[in-house]
Coordinates of C-alpha atoms and ligand atoms in Angstrom, one line a residue:
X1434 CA 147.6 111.7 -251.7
X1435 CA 151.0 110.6 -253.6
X1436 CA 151.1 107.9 -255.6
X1437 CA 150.6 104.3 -253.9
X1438 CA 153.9 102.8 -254.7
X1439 CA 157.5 103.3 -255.3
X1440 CA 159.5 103.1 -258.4
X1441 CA 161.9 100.2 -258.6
X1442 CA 163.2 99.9 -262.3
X1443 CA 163.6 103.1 -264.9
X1444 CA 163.6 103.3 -268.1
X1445 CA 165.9 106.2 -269.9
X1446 CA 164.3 108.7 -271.9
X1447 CA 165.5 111.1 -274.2
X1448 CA 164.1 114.5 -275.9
X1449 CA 166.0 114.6 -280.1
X1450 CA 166.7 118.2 -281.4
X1451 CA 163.8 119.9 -282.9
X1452 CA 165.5 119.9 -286.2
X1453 CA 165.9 116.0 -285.3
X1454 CA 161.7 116.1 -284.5
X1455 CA 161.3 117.5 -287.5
X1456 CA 163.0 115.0 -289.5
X1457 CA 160.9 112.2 -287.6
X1458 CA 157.9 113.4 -287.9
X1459 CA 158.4 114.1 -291.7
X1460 CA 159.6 110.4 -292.3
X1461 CA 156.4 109.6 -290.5
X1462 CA 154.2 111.1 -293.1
X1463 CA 153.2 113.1 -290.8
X1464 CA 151.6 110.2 -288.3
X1465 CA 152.4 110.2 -284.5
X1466 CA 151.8 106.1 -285.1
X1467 CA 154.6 106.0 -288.0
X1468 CA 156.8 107.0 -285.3
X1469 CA 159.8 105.0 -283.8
X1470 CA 159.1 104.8 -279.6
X1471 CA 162.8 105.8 -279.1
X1472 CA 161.7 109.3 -281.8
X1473 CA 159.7 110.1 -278.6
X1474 CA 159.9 111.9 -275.6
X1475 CA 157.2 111.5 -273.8
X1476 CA 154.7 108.9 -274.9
X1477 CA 151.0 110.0 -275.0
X1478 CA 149.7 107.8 -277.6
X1479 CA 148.1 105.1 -276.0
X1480 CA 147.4 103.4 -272.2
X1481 CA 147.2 100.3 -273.9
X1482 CA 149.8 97.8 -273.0
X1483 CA 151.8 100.3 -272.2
X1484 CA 151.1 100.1 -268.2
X1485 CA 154.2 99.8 -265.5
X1486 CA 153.4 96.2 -264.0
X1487 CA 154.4 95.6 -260.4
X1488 CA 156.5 93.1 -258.5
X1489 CA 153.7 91.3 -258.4
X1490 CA 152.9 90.4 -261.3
X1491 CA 156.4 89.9 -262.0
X1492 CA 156.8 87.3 -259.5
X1493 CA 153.5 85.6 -260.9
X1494 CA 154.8 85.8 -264.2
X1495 CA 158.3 83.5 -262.6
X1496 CA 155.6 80.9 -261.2
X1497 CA 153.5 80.8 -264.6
X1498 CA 152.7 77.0 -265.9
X1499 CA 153.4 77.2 -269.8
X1500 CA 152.0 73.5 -270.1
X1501 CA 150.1 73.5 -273.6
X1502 CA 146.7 72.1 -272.2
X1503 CA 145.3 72.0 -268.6
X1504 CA 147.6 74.6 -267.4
X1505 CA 147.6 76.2 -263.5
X1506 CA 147.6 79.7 -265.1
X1507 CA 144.6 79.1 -267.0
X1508 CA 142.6 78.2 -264.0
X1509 CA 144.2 81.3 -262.0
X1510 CA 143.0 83.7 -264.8
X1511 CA 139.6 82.2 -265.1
X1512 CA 139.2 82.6 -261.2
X1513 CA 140.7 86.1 -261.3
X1514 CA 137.6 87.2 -263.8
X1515 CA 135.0 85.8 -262.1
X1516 CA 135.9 87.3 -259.2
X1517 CA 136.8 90.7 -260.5
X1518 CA 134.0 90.7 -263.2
X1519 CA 131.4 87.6 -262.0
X1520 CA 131.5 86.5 -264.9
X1521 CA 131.0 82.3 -264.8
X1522 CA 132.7 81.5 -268.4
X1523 CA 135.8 82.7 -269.9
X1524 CA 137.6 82.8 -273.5
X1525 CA 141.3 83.6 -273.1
X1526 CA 141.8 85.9 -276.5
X1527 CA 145.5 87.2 -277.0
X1528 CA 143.6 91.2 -277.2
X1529 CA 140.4 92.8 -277.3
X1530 CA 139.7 92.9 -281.2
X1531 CA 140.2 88.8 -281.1
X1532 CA 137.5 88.6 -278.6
X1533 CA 135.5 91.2 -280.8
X1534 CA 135.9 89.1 -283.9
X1535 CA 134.9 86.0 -282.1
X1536 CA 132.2 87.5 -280.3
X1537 CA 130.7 90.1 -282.7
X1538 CA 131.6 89.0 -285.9
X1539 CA 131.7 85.1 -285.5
X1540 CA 129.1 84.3 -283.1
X1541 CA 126.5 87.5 -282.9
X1542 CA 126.2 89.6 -286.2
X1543 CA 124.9 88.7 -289.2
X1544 CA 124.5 90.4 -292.5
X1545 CA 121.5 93.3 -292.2
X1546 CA 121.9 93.5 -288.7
X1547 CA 122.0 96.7 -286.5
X1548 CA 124.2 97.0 -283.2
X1549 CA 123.7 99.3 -281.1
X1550 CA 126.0 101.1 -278.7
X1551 CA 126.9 104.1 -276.7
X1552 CA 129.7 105.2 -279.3
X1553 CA 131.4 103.8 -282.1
X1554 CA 134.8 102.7 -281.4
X1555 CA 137.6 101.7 -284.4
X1556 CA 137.8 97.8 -284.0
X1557 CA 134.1 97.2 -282.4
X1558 CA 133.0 99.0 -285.4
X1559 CA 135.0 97.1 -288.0
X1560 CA 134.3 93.6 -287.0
X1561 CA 130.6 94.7 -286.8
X1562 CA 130.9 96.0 -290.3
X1563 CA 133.0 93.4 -291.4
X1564 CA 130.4 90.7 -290.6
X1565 CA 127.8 92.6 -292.8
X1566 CA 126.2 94.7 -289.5
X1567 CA 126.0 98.7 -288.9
X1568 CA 126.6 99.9 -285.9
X1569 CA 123.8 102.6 -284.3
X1570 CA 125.6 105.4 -282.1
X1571 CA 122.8 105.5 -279.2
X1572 CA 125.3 107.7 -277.0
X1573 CA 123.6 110.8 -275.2
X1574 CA 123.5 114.0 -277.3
X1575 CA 125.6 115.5 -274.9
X1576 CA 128.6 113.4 -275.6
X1577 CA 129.2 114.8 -279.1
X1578 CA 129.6 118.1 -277.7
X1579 CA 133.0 118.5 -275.7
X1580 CA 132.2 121.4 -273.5
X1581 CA 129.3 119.5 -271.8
X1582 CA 129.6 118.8 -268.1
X1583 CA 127.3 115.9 -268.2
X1584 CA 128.7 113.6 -265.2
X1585 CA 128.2 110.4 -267.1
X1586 CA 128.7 111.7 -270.9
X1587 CA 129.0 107.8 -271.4
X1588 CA 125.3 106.8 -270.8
X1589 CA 122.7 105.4 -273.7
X1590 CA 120.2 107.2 -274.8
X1591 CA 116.9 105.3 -274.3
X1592 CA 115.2 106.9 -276.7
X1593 CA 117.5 106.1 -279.3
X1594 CA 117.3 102.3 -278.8
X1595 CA 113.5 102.1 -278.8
X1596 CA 113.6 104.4 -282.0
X1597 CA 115.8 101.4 -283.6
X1598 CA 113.4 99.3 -282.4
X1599 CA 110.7 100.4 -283.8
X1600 CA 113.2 101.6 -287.1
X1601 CA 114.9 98.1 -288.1
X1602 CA 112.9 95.5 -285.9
X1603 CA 113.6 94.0 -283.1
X1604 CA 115.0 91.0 -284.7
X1605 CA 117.5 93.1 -286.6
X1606 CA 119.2 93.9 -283.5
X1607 CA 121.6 90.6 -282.2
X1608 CA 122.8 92.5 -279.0
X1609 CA 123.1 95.5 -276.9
X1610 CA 126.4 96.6 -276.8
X1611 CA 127.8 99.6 -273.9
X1612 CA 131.3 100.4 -273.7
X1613 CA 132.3 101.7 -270.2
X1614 CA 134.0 105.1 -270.1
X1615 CA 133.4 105.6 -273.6
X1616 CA 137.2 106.1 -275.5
X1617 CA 135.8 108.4 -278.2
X1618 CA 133.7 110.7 -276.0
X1619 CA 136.9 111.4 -274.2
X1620 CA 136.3 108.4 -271.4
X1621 CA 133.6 109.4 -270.3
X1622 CA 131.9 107.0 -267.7
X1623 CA 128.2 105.2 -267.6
X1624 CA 126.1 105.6 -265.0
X1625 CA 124.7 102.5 -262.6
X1626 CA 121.2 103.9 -262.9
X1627 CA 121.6 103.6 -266.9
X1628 CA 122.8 100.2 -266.7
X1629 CA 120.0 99.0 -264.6
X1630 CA 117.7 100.5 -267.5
X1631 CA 119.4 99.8 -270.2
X1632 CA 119.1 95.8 -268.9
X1633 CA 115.3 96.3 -268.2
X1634 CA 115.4 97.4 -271.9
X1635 CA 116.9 94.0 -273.0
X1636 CA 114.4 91.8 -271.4
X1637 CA 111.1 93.8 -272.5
X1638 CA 112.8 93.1 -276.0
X1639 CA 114.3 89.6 -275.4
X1640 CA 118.0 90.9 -276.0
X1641 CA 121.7 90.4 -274.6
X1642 CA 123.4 93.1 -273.2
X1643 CA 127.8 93.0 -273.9
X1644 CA 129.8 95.6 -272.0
X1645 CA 133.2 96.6 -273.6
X1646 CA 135.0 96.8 -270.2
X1647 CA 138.4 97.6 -271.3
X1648 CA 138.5 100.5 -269.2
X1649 CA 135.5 99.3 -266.8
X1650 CA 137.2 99.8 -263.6
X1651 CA 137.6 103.8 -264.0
X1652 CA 134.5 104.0 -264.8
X1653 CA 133.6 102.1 -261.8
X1654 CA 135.6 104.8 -259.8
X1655 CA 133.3 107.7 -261.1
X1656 CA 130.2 105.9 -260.1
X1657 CA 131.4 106.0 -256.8
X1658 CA 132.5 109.5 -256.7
X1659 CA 129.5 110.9 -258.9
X1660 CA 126.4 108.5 -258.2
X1661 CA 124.0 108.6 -255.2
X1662 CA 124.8 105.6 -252.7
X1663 CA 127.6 104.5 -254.6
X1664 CA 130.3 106.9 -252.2
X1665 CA 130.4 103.6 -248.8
X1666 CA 131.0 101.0 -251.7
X1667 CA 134.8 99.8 -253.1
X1668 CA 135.3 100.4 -256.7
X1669 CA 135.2 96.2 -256.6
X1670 CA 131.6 96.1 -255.1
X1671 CA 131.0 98.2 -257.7
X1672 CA 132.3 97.0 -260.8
X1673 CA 130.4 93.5 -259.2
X1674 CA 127.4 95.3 -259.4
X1675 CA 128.0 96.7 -262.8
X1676 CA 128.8 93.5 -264.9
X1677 CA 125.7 92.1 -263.2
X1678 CA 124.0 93.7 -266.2
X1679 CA 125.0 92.2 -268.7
X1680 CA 125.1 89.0 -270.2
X1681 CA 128.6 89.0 -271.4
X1682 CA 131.7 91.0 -272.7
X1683 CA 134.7 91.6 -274.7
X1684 CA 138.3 92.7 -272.5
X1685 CA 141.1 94.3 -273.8
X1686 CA 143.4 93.3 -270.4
X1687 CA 146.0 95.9 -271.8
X1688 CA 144.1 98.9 -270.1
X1689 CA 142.6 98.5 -266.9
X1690 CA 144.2 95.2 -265.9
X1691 CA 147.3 96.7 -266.8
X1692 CA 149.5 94.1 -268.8
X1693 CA 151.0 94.7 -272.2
X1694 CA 149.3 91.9 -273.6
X1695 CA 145.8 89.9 -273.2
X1696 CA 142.1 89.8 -273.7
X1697 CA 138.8 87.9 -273.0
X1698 CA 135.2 86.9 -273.3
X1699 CA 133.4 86.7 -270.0
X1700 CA 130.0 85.3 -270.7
X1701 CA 127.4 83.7 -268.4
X1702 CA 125.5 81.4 -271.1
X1703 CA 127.1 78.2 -271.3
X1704 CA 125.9 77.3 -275.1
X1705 CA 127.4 81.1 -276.4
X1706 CA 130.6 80.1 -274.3
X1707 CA 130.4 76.8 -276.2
X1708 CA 130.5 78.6 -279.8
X1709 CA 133.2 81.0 -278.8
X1710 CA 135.8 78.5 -277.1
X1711 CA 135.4 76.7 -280.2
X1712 CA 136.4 79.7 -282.7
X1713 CA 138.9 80.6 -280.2
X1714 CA 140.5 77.6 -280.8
X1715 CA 140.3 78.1 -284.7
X1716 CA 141.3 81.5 -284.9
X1717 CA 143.3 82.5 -281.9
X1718 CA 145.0 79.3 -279.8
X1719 CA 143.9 76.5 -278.0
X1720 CA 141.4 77.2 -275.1
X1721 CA 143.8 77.2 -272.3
X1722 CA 146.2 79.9 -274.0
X1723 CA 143.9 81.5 -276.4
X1724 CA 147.1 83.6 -277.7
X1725 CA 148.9 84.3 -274.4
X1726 CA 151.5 82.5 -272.5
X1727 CA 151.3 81.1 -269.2
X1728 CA 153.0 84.2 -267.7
X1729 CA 150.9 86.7 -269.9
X1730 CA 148.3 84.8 -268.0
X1731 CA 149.7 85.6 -264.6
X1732 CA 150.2 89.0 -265.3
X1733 CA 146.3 89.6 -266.1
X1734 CA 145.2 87.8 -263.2
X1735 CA 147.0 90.0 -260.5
X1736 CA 146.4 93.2 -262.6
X1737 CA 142.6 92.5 -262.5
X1738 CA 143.0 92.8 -259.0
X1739 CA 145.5 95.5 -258.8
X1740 CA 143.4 97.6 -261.1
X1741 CA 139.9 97.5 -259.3
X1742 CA 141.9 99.0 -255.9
X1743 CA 140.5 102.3 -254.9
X1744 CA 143.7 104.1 -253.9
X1745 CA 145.0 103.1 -257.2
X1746 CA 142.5 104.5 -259.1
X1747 CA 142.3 107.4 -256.9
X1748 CA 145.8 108.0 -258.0
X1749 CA 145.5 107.1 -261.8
X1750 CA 142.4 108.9 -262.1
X1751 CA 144.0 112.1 -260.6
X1752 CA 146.8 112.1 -262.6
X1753 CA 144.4 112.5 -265.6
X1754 CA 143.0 115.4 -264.1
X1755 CA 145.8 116.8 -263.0
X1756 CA 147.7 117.2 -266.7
X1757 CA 143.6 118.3 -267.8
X1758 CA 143.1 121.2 -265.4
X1759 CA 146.4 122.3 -265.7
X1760 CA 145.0 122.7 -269.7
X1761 CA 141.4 124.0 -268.8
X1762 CA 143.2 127.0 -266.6
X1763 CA 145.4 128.0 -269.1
X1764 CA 142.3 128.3 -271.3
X1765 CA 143.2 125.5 -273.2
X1766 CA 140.0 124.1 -275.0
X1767 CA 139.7 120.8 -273.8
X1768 CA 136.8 118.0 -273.3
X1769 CA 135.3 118.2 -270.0
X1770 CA 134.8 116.5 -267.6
X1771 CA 138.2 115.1 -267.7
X1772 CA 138.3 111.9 -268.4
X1773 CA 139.2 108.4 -266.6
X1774 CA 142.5 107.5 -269.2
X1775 CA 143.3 110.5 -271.0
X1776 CA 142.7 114.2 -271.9
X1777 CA 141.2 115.2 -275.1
X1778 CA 142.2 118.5 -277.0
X1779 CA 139.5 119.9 -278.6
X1780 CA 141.2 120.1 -282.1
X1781 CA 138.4 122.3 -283.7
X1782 CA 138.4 125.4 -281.3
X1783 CA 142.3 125.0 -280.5
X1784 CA 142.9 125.2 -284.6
X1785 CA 139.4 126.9 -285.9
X1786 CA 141.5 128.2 -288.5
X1787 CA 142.2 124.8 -290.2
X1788 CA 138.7 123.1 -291.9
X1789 CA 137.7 119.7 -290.7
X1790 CA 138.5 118.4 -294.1
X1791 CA 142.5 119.2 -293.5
X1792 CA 142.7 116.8 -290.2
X1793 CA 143.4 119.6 -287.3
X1794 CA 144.0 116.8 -284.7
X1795 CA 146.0 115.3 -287.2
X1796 CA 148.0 118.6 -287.7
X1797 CA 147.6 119.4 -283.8
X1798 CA 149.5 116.1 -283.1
X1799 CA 152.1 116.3 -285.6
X1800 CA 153.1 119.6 -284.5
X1801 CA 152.5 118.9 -280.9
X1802 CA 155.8 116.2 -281.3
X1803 CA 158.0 118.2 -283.2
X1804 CA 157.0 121.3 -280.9
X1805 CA 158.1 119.0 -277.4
X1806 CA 158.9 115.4 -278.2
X1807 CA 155.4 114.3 -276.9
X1808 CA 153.5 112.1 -278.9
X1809 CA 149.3 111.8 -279.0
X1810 CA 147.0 110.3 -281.0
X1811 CA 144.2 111.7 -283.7
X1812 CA 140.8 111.0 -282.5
X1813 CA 138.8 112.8 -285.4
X1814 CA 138.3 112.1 -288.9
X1815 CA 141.1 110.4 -289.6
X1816 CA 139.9 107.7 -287.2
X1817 CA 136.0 108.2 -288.4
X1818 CA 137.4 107.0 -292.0
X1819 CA 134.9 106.5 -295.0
X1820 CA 131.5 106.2 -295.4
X1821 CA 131.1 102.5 -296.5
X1822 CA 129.0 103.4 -299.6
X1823 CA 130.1 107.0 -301.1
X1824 CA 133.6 106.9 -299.8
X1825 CA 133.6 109.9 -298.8
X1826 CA 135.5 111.3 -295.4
X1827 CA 133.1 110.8 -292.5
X1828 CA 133.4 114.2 -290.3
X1829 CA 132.1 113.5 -286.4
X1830 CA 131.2 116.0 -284.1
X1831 CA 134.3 115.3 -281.9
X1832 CA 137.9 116.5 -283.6
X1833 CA 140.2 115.1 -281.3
X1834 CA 143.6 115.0 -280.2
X1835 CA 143.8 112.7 -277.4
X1836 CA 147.1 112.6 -274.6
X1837 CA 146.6 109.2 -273.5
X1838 CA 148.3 108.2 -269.4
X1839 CA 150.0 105.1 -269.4
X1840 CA 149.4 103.5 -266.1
X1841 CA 152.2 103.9 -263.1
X1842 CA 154.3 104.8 -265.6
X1843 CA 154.9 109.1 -265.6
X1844 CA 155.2 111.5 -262.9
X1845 CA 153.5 114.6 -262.1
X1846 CA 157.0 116.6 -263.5
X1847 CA 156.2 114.7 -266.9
X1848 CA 152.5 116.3 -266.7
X1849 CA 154.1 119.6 -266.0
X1850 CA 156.4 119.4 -268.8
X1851 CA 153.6 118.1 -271.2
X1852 CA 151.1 121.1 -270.0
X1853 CA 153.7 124.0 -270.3
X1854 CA 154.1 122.3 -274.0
X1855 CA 150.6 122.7 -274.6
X1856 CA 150.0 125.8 -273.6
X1857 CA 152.9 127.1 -275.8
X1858 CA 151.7 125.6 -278.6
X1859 CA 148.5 127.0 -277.9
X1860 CA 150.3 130.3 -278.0
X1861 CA 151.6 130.2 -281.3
X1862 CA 148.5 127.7 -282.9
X1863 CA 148.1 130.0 -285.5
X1864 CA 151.1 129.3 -287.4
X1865 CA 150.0 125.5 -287.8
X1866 CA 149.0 123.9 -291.2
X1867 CA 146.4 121.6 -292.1
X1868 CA 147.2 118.4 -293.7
X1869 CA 146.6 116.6 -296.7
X1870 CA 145.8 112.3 -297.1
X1871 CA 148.8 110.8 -299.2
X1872 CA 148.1 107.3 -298.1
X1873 CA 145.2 105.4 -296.4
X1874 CA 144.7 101.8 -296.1
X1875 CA 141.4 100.5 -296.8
X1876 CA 140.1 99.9 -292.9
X1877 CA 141.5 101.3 -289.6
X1878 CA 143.4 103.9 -291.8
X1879 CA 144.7 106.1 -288.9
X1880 CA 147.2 103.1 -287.9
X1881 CA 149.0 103.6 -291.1
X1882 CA 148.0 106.7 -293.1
X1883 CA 150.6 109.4 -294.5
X1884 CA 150.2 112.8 -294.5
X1885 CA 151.1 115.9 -295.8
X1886 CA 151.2 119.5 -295.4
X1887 CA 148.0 121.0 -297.2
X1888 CA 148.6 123.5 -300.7
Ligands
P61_2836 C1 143.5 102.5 -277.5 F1 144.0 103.9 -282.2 N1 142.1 100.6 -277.6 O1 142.6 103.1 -276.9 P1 142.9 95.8 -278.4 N2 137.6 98.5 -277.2 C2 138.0 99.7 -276.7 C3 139.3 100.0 -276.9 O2 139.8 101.2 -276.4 C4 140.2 99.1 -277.6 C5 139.7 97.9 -278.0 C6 138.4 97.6 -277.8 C7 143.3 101.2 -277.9 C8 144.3 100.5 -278.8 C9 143.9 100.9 -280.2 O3 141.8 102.8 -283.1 C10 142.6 102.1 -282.3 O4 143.4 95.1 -277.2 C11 137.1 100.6 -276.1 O5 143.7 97.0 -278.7 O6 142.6 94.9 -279.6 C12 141.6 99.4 -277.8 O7 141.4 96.3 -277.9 C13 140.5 96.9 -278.8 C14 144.3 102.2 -280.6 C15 142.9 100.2 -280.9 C16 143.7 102.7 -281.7 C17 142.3 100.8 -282.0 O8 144.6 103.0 -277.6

């Protein structure tokens, strides 16, 4: 089916010379993040807050009460989560990491402790860290290796979390936490049946379970296509059923609710709701904003609806797999299944020639912009960073370039133009070079890092 809506406003693009590309990407240390947005063609790097919002949630935005305390909007966007989510309490945050500092590193983890969850991903981890806690990757084995066709790559490994049990003590562990259609693995969904026994788990042990349900709603959307008796049910009825185990969560509203700015903490206790109102109110804004405005407000509250729809979804969800088996048929290595936001280039088999310890994805990106104006993002070791103690380069499994679909915002002619790109590339990957670290920052490195070419 086409797309579920028409296209009112535009917004000019334009592709710079390749001598121009090279230039840019040069002054950009070699970086897709260093580069200027109007440097790029087509714009890969990230779904977050960089969704096409609809008339809508325009015209909610027009009616949104900007009042500093007590304010209409606040109400609306409470109402909106517990509808969408269930979730009784809510802390309005201005983004997801403020509601993972609050949550995580404020309220949950202290020094010694161990989280675990289905995937590391860059901010989780650091506000984990930075509160004196390791996160445990308790992901399947099968979602470190990209050419597995595991339907729900996202799922916990059971065994893993009674291992850590029984390895650091129960009491080491403050919460459970499961990311839905896990970012690093390539967005790869949970199953239902795993979050049923993942919440039997947590009350054997006495423990709270927190979903990361930035990108909940696609993964609701592959329960329903992939999991027995989930195929009658709306995506809604199912994300319902979902949240219902857990105890909590952290939002980034810039993915699935599709607005380019907001966050929360849905939680059903009323005393943890207590605690993290109250650091929201020290660290982000007062508890009716929490670092939106009124009309960022309204924006989240019809998106959360808007983005649970199953023709939507249908749509988003197909034009990921349209740009990803446009890839796989050409033969170009990719992580499979396709994912709900993006498509993942397997950075080690497309450049074998290039040793983990020169960046490939990092290379692979670089030279995908200046090859076609399209920019991705590194999701390898650049991202991974340094082990906390040695300092050395942490290598994972997963080398990653990742072409990320903003929401409502291409066509299927810019999915063509970014696969031919690809597959010419992939062509000619031989004559790409590895890279070399110039500059890192301490944490979060790929945001800001410079690069290099290698010898
Ligand atoms: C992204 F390169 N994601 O995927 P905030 N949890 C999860 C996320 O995907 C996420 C956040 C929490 C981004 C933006 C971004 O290493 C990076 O609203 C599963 O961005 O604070 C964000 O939500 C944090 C890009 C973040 C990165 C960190 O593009």
């Amino acid at each position: 089916m086409p797309e579920p809506y028409r296209i009112k406003v535009v917004e000019p693009i334009q592709l710079l010379t390749r001598k121009g590309r090279e230039n840019k990407i040069r002054e950009a240390g070699y970086n897709t993040f260093n580069l200027k947005s109007a440097d790029v063609y087509i714009d890969l790097l990230t779904d977050s807050g960089t969704g096409a919002m609809s008339t809508l949630q325009w015209a909610a935005m027009m009616l949104a009460d900007e009042a500093y305390s007590g304010r209409e909007s606040c109400l609306r966007f409470k109402k909106a989560v517990q509808e969408v989510m269930g979730y009784n309490y809510v802390v309005l945050t201005n983004q997801g990491r403020a509601a993972e500092h609050i949550l995580y590193g404020k309220t949950l983890v202290r020094p010694g402790d161990y989280v675990p969850r289905n995937m590391y991903f860059t901010t989780s981890k650091f506000h984990i860290e930075a509160a004196g806690g390791t996160l445990v990757d308790v992901i399947i084995d099968e979602a470190h290796d990209p050419q597995n066709n595991h339907p729900f790559k996202g799922n916990v490994d059971l065994k893993k979390l009674h291992d850590l049990v029984d390895r650091a003590g129960v009491d080491k562990i403050p919460f459970i936490n499961v990311e839905m259609n896990v970012n690093m693995a390539g967005g790869q969904p949970v199953s239902m049946e795993n979050l049923r026994r993942i919440r039997e788990f947590a009350d054997k042990n006495g423990k709270i379970v927190i979903f990361d349900v930035c990108r909940a709603m696609e993964n609701a959307f592959f329960i329903k296509e992939r999991e027995l008796g989930y195929s009658e049910k709306s995506c809604a009825q199912i994300l319902l059923e979902m949240c219902s185990y857990s105890d909590g969560c952290i939002m980034s509203a810039k993915k699935d609710a599709i607005v380019n700015m907001g966050g929360f903490i849905g939680l059903n206790d009323p005393a943890l709701f207590e605690k993290c109102e109250n650091l929201g109110i020290e660290y982000v804004g007062s508890k009716d904003y929490g670092g939106m405005s009124g009309r960022d407000m309204e924006a989240v509250a019809a998106g959360l609806r808007e983005g649970i729809d199953d023709k939507y979804l249908a749509s988003r969800i197909g034009q990921v797999r349209y740009l990803g088996e446009s890839l796989s048929k050409a033969g170009v290595p990719i992580v499979k299944p396709i994912g709900g936001h993006a498509v993942y280039l397997d950075a080690k088999k497309f450049l074998s020639h290039i040793p983990q310890s020169q960046f490939p994805a990092e290379a692979l990106a670089a030279t995908l912009y200046v090859d076609s104006g399209v920019r991705s993002m590194e999701r390898g070791a650049v991202s991974a960073g340094r082990n906390k103690q040695t300092g050395e380069n942490i290598y994972p499994k997963l080398e990653l370039v990742r072409l990320t679909i903003p929401r409502r915002v291409y066509t299927n002619s810019h999915m063509d133009y970014v696969a031919e790109s690809i597959i010419s590339l992939y062509k000619h990957r031989d004559d790409v070079k590895g890279l070399k670290i110039i500059y890192e920052p301490k944490d979060l490195r790929f945001f800001k890092a410079r690069f290099e070419p290698a010898e």
